[in-house]
Coordinates of C-alpha atoms in Angstrom, one line a residue:
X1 CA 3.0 -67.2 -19.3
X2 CA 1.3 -71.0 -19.5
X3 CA 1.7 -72.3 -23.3
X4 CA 1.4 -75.9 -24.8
X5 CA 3.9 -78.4 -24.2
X6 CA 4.7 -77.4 -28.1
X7 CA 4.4 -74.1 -27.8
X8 CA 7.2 -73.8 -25.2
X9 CA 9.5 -75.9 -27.4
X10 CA 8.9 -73.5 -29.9
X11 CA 9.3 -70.4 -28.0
X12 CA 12.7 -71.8 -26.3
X13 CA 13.8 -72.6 -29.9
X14 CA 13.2 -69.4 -30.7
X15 CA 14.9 -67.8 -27.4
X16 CA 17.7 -70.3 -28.1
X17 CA 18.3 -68.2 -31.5
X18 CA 17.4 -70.9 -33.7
X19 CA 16.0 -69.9 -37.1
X20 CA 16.1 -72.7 -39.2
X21 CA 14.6 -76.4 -38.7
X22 CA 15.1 -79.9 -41.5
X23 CA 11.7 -82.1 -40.6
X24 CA 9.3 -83.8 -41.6
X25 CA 5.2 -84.2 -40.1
X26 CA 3.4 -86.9 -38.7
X27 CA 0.6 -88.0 -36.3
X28 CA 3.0 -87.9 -33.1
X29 CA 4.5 -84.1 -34.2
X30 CA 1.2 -82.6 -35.1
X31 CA 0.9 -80.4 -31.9
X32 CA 4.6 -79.0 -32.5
X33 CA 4.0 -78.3 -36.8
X34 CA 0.9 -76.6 -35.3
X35 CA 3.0 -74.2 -33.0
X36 CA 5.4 -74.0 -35.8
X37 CA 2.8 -72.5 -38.4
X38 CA 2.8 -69.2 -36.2
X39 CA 7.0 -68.8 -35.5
X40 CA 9.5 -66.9 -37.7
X41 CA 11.4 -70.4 -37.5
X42 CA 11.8 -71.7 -41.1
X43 CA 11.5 -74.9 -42.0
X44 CA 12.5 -76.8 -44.7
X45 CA 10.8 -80.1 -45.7
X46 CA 13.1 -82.9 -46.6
X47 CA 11.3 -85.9 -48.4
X48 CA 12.8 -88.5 -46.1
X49 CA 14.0 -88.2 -42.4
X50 CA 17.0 -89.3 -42.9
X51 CA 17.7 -86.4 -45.0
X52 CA 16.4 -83.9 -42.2
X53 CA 19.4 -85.1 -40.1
X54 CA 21.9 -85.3 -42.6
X55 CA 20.6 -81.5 -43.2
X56 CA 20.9 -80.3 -40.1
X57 CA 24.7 -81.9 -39.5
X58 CA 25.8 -79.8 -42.8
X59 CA 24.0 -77.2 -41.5
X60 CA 26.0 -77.3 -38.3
X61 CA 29.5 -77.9 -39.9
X62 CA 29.2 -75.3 -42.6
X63 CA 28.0 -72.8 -39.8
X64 CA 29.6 -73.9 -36.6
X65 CA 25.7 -73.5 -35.0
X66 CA 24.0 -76.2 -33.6
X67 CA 22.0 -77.9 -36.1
X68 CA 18.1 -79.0 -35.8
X69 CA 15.5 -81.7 -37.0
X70 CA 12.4 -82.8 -36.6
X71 CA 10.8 -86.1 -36.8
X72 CA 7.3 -87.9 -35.6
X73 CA 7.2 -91.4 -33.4
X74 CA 8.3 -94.9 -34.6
X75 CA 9.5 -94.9 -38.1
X76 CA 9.9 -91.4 -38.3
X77 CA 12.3 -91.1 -35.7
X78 CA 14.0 -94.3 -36.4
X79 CA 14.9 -92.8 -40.2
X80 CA 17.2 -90.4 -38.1
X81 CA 19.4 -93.0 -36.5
X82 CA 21.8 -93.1 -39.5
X83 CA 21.9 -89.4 -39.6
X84 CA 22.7 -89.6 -35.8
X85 CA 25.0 -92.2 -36.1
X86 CA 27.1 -89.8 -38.6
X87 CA 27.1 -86.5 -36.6
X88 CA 28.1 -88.4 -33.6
X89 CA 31.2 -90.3 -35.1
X90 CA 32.1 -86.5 -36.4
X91 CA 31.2 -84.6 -33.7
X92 CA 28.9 -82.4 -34.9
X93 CA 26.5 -80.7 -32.7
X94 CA 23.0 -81.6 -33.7
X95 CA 19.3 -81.8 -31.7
X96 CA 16.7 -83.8 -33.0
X97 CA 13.3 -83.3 -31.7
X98 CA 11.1 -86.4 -32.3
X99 CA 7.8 -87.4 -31.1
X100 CA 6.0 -90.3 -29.6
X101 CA 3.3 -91.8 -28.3
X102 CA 0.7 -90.6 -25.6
X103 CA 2.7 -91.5 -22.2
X104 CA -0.6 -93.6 -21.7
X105 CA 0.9 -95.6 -24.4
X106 CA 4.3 -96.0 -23.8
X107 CA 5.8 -99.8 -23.5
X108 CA 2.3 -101.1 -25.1
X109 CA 3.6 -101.5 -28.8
X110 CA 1.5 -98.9 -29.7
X111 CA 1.2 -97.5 -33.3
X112 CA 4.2 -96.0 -34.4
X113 CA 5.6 -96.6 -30.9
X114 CA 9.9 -96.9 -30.9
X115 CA 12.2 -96.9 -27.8
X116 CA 14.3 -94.3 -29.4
X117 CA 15.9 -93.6 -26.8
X118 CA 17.2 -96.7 -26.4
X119 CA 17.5 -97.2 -29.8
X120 CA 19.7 -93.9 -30.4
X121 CA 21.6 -94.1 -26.3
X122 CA 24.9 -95.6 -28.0
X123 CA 24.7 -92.9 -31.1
X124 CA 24.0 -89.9 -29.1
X125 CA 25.8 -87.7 -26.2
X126 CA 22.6 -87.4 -24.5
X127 CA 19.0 -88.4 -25.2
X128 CA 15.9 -87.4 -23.2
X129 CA 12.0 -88.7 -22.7
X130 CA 10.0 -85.6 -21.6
X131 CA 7.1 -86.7 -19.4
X132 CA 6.1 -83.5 -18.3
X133 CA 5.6 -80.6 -20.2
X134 CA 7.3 -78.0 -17.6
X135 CA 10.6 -79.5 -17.8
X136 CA 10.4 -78.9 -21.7
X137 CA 12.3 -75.6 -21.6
X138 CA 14.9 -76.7 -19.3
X139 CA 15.5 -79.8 -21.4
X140 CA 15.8 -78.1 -24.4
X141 CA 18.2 -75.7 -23.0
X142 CA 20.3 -78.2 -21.7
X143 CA 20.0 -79.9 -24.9
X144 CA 21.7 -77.7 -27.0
X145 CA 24.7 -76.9 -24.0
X146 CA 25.2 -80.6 -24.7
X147 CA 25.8 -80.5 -28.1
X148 CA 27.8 -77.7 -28.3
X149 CA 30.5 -77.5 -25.1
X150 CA 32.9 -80.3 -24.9
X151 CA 33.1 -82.6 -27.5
X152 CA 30.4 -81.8 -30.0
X153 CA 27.5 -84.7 -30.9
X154 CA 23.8 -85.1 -31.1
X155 CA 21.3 -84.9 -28.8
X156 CA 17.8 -86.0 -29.3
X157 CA 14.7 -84.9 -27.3
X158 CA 11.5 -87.4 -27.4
X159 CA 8.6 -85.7 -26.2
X160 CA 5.1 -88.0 -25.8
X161 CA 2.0 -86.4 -28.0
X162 CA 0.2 -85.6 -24.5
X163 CA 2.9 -83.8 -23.0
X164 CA 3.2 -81.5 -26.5
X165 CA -0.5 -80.7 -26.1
X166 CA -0.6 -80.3 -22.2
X167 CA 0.2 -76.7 -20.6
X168 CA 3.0 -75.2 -18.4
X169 CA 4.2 -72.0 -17.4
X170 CA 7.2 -70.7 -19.9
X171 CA 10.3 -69.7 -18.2
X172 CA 13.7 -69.7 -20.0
X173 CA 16.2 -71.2 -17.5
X174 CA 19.0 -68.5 -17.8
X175 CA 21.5 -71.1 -16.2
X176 CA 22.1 -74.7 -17.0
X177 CA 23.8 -76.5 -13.9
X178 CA 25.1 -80.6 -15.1
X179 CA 27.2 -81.4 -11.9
X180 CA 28.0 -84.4 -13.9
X181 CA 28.6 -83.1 -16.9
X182 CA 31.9 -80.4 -16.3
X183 CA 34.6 -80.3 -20.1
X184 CA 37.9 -79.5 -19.0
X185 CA 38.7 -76.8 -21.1
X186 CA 42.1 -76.1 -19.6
X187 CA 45.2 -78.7 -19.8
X188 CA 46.8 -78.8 -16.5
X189 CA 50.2 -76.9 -15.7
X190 CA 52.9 -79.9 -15.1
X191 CA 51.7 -81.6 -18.5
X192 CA 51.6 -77.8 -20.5
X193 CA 55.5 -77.6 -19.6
X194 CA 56.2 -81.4 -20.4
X195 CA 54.7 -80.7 -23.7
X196 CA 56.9 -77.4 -24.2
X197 CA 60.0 -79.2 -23.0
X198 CA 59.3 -81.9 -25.5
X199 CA 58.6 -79.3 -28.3
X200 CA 61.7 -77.6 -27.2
X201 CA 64.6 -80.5 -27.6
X202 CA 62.5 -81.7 -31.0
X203 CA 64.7 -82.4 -34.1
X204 CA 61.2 -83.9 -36.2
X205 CA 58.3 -82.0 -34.9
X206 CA 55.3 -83.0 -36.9
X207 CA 51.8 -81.2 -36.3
X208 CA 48.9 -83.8 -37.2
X209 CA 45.7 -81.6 -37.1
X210 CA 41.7 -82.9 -37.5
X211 CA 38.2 -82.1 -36.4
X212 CA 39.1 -80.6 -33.2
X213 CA 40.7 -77.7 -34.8
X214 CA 38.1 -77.2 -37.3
X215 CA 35.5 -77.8 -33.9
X216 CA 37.5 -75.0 -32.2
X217 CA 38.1 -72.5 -34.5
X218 CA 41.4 -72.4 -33.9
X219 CA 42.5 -72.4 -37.3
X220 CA 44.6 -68.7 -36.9
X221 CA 46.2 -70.8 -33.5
X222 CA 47.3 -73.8 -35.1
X223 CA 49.0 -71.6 -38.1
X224 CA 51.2 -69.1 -35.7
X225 CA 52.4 -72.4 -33.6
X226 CA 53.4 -74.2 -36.6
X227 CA 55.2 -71.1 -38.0
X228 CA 56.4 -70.7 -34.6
X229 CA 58.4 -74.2 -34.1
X230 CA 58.6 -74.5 -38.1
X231 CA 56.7 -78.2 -37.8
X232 CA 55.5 -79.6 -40.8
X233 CA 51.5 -80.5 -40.7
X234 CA 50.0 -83.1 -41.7
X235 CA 45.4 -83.7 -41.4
X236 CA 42.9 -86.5 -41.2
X237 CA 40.1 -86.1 -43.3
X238 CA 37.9 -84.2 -40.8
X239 CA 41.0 -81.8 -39.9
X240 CA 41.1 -80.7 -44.2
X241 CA 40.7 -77.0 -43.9
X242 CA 42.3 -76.8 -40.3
X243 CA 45.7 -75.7 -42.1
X244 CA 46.1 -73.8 -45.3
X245 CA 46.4 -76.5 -47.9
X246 CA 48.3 -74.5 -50.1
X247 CA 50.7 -73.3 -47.3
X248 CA 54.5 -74.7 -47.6
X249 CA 54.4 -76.7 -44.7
X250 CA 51.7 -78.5 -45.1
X251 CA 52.2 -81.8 -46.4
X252 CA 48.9 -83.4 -47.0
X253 CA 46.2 -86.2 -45.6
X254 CA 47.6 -89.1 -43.6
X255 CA 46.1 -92.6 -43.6
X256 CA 45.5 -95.0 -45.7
X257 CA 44.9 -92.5 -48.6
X258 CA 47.2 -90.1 -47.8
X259 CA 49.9 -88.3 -49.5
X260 CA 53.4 -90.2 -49.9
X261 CA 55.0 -87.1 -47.8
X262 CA 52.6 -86.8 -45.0
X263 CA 53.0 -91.0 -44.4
X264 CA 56.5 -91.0 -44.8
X265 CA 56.7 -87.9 -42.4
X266 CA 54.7 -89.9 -39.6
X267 CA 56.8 -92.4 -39.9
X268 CA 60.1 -90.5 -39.4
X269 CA 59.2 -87.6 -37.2
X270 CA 60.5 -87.6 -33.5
X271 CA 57.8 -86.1 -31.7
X272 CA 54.3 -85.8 -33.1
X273 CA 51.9 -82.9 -32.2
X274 CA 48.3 -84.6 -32.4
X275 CA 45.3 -81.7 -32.0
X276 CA 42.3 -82.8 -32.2
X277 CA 42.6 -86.1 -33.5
X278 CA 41.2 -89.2 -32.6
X279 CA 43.9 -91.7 -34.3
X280 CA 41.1 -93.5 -36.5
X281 CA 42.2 -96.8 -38.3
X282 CA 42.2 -95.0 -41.3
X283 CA 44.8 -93.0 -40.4
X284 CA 47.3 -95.2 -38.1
X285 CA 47.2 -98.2 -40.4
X286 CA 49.0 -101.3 -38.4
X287 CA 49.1 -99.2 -34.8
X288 CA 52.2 -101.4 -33.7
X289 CA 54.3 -99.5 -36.5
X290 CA 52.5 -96.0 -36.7
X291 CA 55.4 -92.9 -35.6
X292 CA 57.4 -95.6 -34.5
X293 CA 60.7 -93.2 -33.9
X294 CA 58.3 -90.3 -32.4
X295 CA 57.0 -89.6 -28.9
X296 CA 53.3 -88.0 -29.1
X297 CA 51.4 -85.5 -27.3
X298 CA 47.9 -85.7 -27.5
X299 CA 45.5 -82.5 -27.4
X300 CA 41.9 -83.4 -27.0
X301 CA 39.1 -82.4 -25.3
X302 CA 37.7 -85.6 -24.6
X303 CA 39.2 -87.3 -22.0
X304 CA 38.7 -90.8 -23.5
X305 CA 40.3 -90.8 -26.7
X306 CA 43.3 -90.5 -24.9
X307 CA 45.4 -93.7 -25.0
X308 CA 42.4 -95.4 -26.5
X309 CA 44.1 -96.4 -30.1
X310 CA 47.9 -94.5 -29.5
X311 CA 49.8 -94.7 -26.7
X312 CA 50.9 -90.9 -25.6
X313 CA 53.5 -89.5 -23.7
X314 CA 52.0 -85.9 -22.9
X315 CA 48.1 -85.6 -22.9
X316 CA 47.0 -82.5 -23.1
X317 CA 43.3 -82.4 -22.1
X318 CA 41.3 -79.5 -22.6
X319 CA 39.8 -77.1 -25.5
X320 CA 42.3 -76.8 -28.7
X321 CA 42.1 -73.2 -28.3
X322 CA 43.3 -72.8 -24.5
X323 CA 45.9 -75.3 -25.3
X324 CA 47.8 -74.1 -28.0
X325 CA 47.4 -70.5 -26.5
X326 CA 49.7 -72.0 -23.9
X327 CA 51.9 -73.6 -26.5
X328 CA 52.8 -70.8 -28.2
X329 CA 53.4 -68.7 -25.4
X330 CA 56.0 -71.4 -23.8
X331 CA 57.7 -72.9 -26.8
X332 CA 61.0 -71.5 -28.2
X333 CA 61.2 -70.3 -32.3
X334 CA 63.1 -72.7 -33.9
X335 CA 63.8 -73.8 -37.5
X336 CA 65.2 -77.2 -37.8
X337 CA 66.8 -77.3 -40.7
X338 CA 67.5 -81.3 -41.8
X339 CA 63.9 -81.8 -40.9
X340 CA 62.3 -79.4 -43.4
X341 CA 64.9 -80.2 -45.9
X342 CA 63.5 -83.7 -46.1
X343 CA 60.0 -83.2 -45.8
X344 CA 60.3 -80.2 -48.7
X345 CA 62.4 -82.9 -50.9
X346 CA 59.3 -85.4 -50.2
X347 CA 57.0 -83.3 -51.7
X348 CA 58.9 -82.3 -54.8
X349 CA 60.0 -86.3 -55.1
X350 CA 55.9 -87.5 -54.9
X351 CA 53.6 -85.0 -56.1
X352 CA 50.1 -86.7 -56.2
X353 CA 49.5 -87.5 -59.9
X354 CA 47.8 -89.9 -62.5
X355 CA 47.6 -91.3 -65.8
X356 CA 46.2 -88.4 -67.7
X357 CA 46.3 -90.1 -71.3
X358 CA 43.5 -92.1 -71.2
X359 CA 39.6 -91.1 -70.7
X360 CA 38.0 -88.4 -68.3
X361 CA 40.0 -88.9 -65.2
X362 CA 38.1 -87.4 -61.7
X363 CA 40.7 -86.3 -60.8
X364 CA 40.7 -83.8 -63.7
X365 CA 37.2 -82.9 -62.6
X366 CA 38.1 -82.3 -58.9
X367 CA 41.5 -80.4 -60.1
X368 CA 38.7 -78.2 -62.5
X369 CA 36.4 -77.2 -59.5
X370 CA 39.2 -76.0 -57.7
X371 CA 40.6 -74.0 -60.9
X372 CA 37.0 -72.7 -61.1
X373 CA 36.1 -71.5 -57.5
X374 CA 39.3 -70.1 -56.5
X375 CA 39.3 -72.9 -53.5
X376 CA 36.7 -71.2 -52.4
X377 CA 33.9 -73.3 -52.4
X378 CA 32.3 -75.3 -49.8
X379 CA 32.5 -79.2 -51.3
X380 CA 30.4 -81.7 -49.2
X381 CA 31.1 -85.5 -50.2
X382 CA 29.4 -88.8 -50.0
X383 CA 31.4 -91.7 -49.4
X384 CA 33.4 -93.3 -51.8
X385 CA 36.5 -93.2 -54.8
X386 CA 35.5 -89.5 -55.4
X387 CA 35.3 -88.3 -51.4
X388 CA 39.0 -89.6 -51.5
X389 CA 40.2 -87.6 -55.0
X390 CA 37.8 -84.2 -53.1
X391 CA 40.3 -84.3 -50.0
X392 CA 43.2 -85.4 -52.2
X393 CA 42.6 -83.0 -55.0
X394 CA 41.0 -79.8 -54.0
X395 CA 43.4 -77.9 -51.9
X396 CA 41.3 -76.5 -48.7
X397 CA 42.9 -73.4 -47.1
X398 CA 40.1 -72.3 -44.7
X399 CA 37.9 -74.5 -42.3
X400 CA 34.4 -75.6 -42.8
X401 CA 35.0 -75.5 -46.2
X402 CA 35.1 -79.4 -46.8
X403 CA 32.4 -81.5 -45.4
X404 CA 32.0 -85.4 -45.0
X405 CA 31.0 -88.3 -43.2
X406 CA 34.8 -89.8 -42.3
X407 CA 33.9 -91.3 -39.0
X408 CA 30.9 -93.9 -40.1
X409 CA 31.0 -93.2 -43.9
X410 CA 27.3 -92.6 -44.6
X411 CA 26.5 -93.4 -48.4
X412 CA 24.1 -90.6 -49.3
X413 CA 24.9 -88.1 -46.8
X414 CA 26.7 -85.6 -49.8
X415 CA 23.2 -84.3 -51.2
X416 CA 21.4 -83.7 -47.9
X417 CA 24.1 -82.6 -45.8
X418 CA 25.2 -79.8 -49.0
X419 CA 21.6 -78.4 -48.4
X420 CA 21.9 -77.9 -45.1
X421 CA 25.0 -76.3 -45.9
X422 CA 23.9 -74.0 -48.5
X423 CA 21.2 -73.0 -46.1
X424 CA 23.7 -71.9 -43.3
X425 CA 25.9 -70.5 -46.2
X426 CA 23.7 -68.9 -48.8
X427 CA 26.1 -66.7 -49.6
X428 CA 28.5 -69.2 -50.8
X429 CA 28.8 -71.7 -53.2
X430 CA 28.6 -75.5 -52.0
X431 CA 29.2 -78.2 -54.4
X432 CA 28.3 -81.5 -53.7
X433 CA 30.5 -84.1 -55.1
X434 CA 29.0 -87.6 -55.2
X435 CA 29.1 -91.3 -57.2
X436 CA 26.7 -92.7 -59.1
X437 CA 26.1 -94.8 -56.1
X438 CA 25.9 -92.6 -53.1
X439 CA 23.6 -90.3 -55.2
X440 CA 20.7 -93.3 -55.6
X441 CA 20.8 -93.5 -51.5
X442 CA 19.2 -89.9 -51.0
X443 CA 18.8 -88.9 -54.5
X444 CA 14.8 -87.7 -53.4
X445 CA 16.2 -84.8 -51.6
X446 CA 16.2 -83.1 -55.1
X447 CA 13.2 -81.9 -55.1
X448 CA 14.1 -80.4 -51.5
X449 CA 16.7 -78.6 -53.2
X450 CA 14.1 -77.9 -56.4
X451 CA 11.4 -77.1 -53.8
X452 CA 12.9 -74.2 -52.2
X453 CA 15.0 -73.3 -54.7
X454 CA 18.3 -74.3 -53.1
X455 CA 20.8 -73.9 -55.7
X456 CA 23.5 -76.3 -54.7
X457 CA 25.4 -78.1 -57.4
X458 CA 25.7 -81.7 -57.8
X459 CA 28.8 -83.5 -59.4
X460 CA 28.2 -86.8 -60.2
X461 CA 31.6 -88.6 -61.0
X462 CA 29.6 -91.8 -62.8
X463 CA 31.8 -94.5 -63.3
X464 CA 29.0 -97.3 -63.3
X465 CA 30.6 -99.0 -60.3
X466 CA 30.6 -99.0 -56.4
X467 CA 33.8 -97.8 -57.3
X468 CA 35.3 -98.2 -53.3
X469 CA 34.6 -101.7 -53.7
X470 CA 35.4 -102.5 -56.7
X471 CA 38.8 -101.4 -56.4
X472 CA 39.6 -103.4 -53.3
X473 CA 37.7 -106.8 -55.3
X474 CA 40.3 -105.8 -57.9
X475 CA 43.1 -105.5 -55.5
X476 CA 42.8 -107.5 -52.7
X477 CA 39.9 -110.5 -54.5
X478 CA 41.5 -111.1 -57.9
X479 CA 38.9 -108.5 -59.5
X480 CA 35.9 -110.8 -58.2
X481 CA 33.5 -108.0 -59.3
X482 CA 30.7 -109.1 -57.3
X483 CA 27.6 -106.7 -57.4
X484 CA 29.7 -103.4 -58.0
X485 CA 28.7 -103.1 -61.5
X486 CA 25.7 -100.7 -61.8
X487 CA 22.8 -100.2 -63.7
X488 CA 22.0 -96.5 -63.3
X489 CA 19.3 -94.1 -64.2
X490 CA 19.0 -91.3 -66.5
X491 CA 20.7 -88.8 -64.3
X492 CA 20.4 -85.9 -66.6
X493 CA 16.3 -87.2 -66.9
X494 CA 16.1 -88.2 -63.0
X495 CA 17.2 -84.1 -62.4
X496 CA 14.6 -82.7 -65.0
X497 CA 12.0 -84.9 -63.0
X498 CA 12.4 -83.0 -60.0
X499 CA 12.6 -79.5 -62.0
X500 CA 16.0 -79.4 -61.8
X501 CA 18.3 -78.6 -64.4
X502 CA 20.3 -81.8 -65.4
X503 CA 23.8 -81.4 -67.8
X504 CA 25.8 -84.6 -69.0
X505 CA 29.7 -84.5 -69.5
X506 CA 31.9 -87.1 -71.4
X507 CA 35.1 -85.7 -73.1
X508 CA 37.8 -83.5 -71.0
X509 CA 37.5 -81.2 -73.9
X510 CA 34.5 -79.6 -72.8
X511 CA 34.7 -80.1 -68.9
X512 CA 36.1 -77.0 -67.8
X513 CA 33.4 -75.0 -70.2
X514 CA 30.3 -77.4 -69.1
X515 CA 31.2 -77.3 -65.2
X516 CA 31.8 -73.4 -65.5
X517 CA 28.3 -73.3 -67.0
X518 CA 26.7 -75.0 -64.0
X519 CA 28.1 -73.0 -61.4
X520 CA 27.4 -69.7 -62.3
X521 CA 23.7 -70.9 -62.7
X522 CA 21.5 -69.7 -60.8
X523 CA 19.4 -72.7 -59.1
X524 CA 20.3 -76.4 -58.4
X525 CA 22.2 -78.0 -61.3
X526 CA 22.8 -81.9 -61.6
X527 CA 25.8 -82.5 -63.6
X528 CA 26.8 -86.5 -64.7
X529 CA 30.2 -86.8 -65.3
X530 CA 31.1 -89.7 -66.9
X531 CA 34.2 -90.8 -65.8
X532 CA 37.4 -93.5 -66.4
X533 CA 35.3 -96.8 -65.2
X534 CA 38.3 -98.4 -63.7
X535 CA 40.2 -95.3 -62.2
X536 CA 41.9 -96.2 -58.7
X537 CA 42.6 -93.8 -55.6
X538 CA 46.5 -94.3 -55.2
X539 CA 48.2 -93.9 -52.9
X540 CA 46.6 -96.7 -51.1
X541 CA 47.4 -98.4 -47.6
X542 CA 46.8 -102.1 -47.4
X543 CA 44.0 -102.5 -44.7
X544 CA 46.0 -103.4 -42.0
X545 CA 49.7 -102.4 -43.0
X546 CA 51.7 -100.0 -41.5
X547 CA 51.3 -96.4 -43.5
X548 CA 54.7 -96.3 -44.9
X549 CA 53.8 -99.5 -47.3
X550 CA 52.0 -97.8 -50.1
X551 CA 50.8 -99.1 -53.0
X552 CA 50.4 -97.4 -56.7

């Protein structure tokens, strides 16, 4: 059947399975809201772009789906390239649909004319310009294979307002053919059994787990090999949920605000089992000193993180699925005994703790939510003191059950990011724990939330500070405050602006009562928590040192 250039997108939307959309109007996006009035899609109206893509990356982490948003030409679409920038450092499948210009227009500065393309090629895994409205249902197709197989990231489609209004025949392409683009999805035989050899003759197996697995689903996997070989595990921040965090052999985040045990671990283990990792600088501290006594195996499914930051011995390219099906089937039981003893005596000898004698500590409130939900909430962060004390705090023993911008470290991602999630998860709760700083970034996506009635809760943890920074100024720049203090709003008034119901919380006496209260409310719920102003995350790696050299 012929359609508009915006009816096919769409219909192959719709086709696609997609039945949820973050956006937000404008001149260059009219002919696609007007095809939109008449689908089943729904969308949800963000109050700033930004927030549309942040949406639709919780969205797709909370639901393993690909997520979607909208966005017109020039500023529009350039308010996504943060959002972008995020899912694509994380690895999160995402497809945003902007539009531009007239093609008549392109390259004249026109009004509200961007390269985005160009703008968003280094942030993206594939970007298109659609000059011709039959190739619209093809592109989109392709599109969302993109984000999806392989390594997960965005993809953005830019489609000119004349091509949205012109008319093609509709056909869904039942077959997407990318002779470039082929994952490997199965490691190869000779480096499968140098892998199980090296598994095999291990006295210090340690398991290192992120994203990949979570990306995989191979949560259930991961478990039977650990409990197979009896390897201690160890997760980035992106892998939290990967590995039951309440099971005995796991020992914790590594990096540079890890636990003592999973650090220490690293540094003494003899082989290291990395799945689905990207060896960050977060996590590897000084690289020259990172698993210094261990060989490593790498399991990836992109080709190019291999060797890129870590030297390997074994990489093991292909999906984290495939590849520890084959582990597990080669690999001996074993149960090494000296090993576990010291890892087990490491986490009875350092516990993470703090100073509970003075003030509201967060990590009393993190340690509360967890009490409260059973574990079982879904707790999106922004970026900051209180994204460390979530991961450090609140033990996650199921996958997509923490989310959180690790890779680029968005400020005001939390709020967004835990509507979409609460969209792809209605039927669970998602808490969004946030600073008084991240919050102010994105704080107008409120009245989203109040709009459609979206009843995540928010946890501010409001220590008046850009807390991060102030505790390096106070470590590392002899307490040099230098703009971290913060003059904040009303928080409690700034929620019952947007229709929201706002609660305020200052002594430990009442925290478990107040925080109870706001999650078995029915609607969004803002709740400030005022916390200790000068509370530090410990343990902390000096940027730069090896991970073994903790402070506090």
């Amino acid at each position: 059947m012929e359609l508009t250039g915006a009816q096919i997108l769409i219909k192959v939307l719709e086709d696609l399975g997609v039945d949820t959309v973050f956006g937000y109007p404008g001149g260059a996006v009219l002919p696609i809201y007007d095809a939109l009035y008449d689908s089943k899609i729904t969308h949800y109206l963000t109050r700033h772009e930004q927030g549309a893509a942040h949406a639709a990356d919780g969205y797709a982490r909370a639901s393993g789906k690909v997520g979607v948003c909208f966005a017109t030409s020039g500023p529009g679409a350039t308010n996504l390239v943060t959002g972008l920038a995020t899912a694509y450092m994380d690895s999160v499948p995402v497809v945003a649909i902007t539009g531009q210009v007239a093609t008549s227009l392109l390259g004249r500065d026109s009004f509200q004319e961007a390269d985005i393309t160009g703008i968003t090629m280094p942030i993206t895994k594939h970007n298109y310009l659609v000059k011709d409205p039959g190739d619209l249902a093809r592109t989109v197709v392709e599109a969302f294979y993109i984000a999806r197989t392989g390594r997960p990231g965005p993809v953005l489609i830019d489609i000119p307002k004349d091509v949205s209004a012109a008319r093609a025949r509709y056909e869904f392409p039942e077959k997407v053919e990318l002779p470039g683009y082929k994952p490997v999805l199965t490691p190869g035989e000779e480096e499968v059994n140098k892998a199980i050899a090296l598994i095999n003759s291990s006295e210090r197996p340690l398991i290192f787990t992120g994203g990949g697995t979570v990306n995989a689903g191979a949560e259930q996997l991961l478990l039977a090999f650990a409990e197979k070989i009896n390897a201690p595990v160890v997760a980035s921040l992106m892998g939290l949920g990967g590995f039951p965090g309440e099971h005995p052999l796991f020992l914790g985040m590594l990096g540079m605000h890890g636990t003592k045990p999973a650090n220490y671990a690293v540094s003494e283990c003899d082989l290291l089992i990395a799945v689905g990792v990207r060896f960050d600088d977060r996590v590897t501290g000084d690289v020259n000193s990172f698993a210094p006594k261990a060989k490593i195996i790498h399991i990836d499914i992109d080709p190019a993180e291999i060797n890129k930051n870590v030297r390997v011995e074994v990489p093991l390219v292909g999906d984290v699925k495939n590849s520890l099906e084959l582990l597990i089937k080669g690999v001996k039981e074993k149960k090494p005994e000296k090993w576990l003893q010291y890892v087990f005596g490491l986490k009875e000898k350092y516990p993470l703790t703090y100073n509970q004698e003075c003030g509201l500590k967060p990590q009393k409130v993190i340690e509360t939510l967890y009490k409260i939900t059973g574990g079982e909430a879904i707790i999106v962060t922004d970026v900051g003191q209180h994204q460390m004390w979530a991961a450090q705090f609140y033990k996650f023993n199921k996958p997509r059950r923490f989310i959180s911008s690790g890779g680029l470290g968005t400020m005001g991602f939390g709020l967004p990011a835990g509507i979409g999630a609460q969209v792809a998860r209605p039927e669970q709760q998602v808490i969004v724990v946030s600073g008084d700083g991240s919050i102010q970034m994105n704080s107008q996506e409120l009245m989203t939330a109040a709009a459609y009635n979206i009843p995540v809760k928010v946890i501010i943890l409001n220590n008046g500070y850009l807390g991060m920074v102030r505790q390096w100024q106070e470590l590392f720049h002899q307490r040099r405050y230098s703009q971290t203090k913060l003059k904040n709003p009303d928080f409690v008034k700034l929620a019952d602006a947007y229709g929201i119901r706002g609660m305020r919380i200052k002594k430990e006496e009442n925290l478990e009562e107040k925080l109870l209260e706001a999650i078995n409310y029915t609607g969004p719920v803002v709740v400030d928590v005022w916390v200790d102003r000068e509370e530090n995350v410990f343990p902390m790696v000096p940027p730069g040192g090896a991970i073994h050299k903790m402070i506090g």
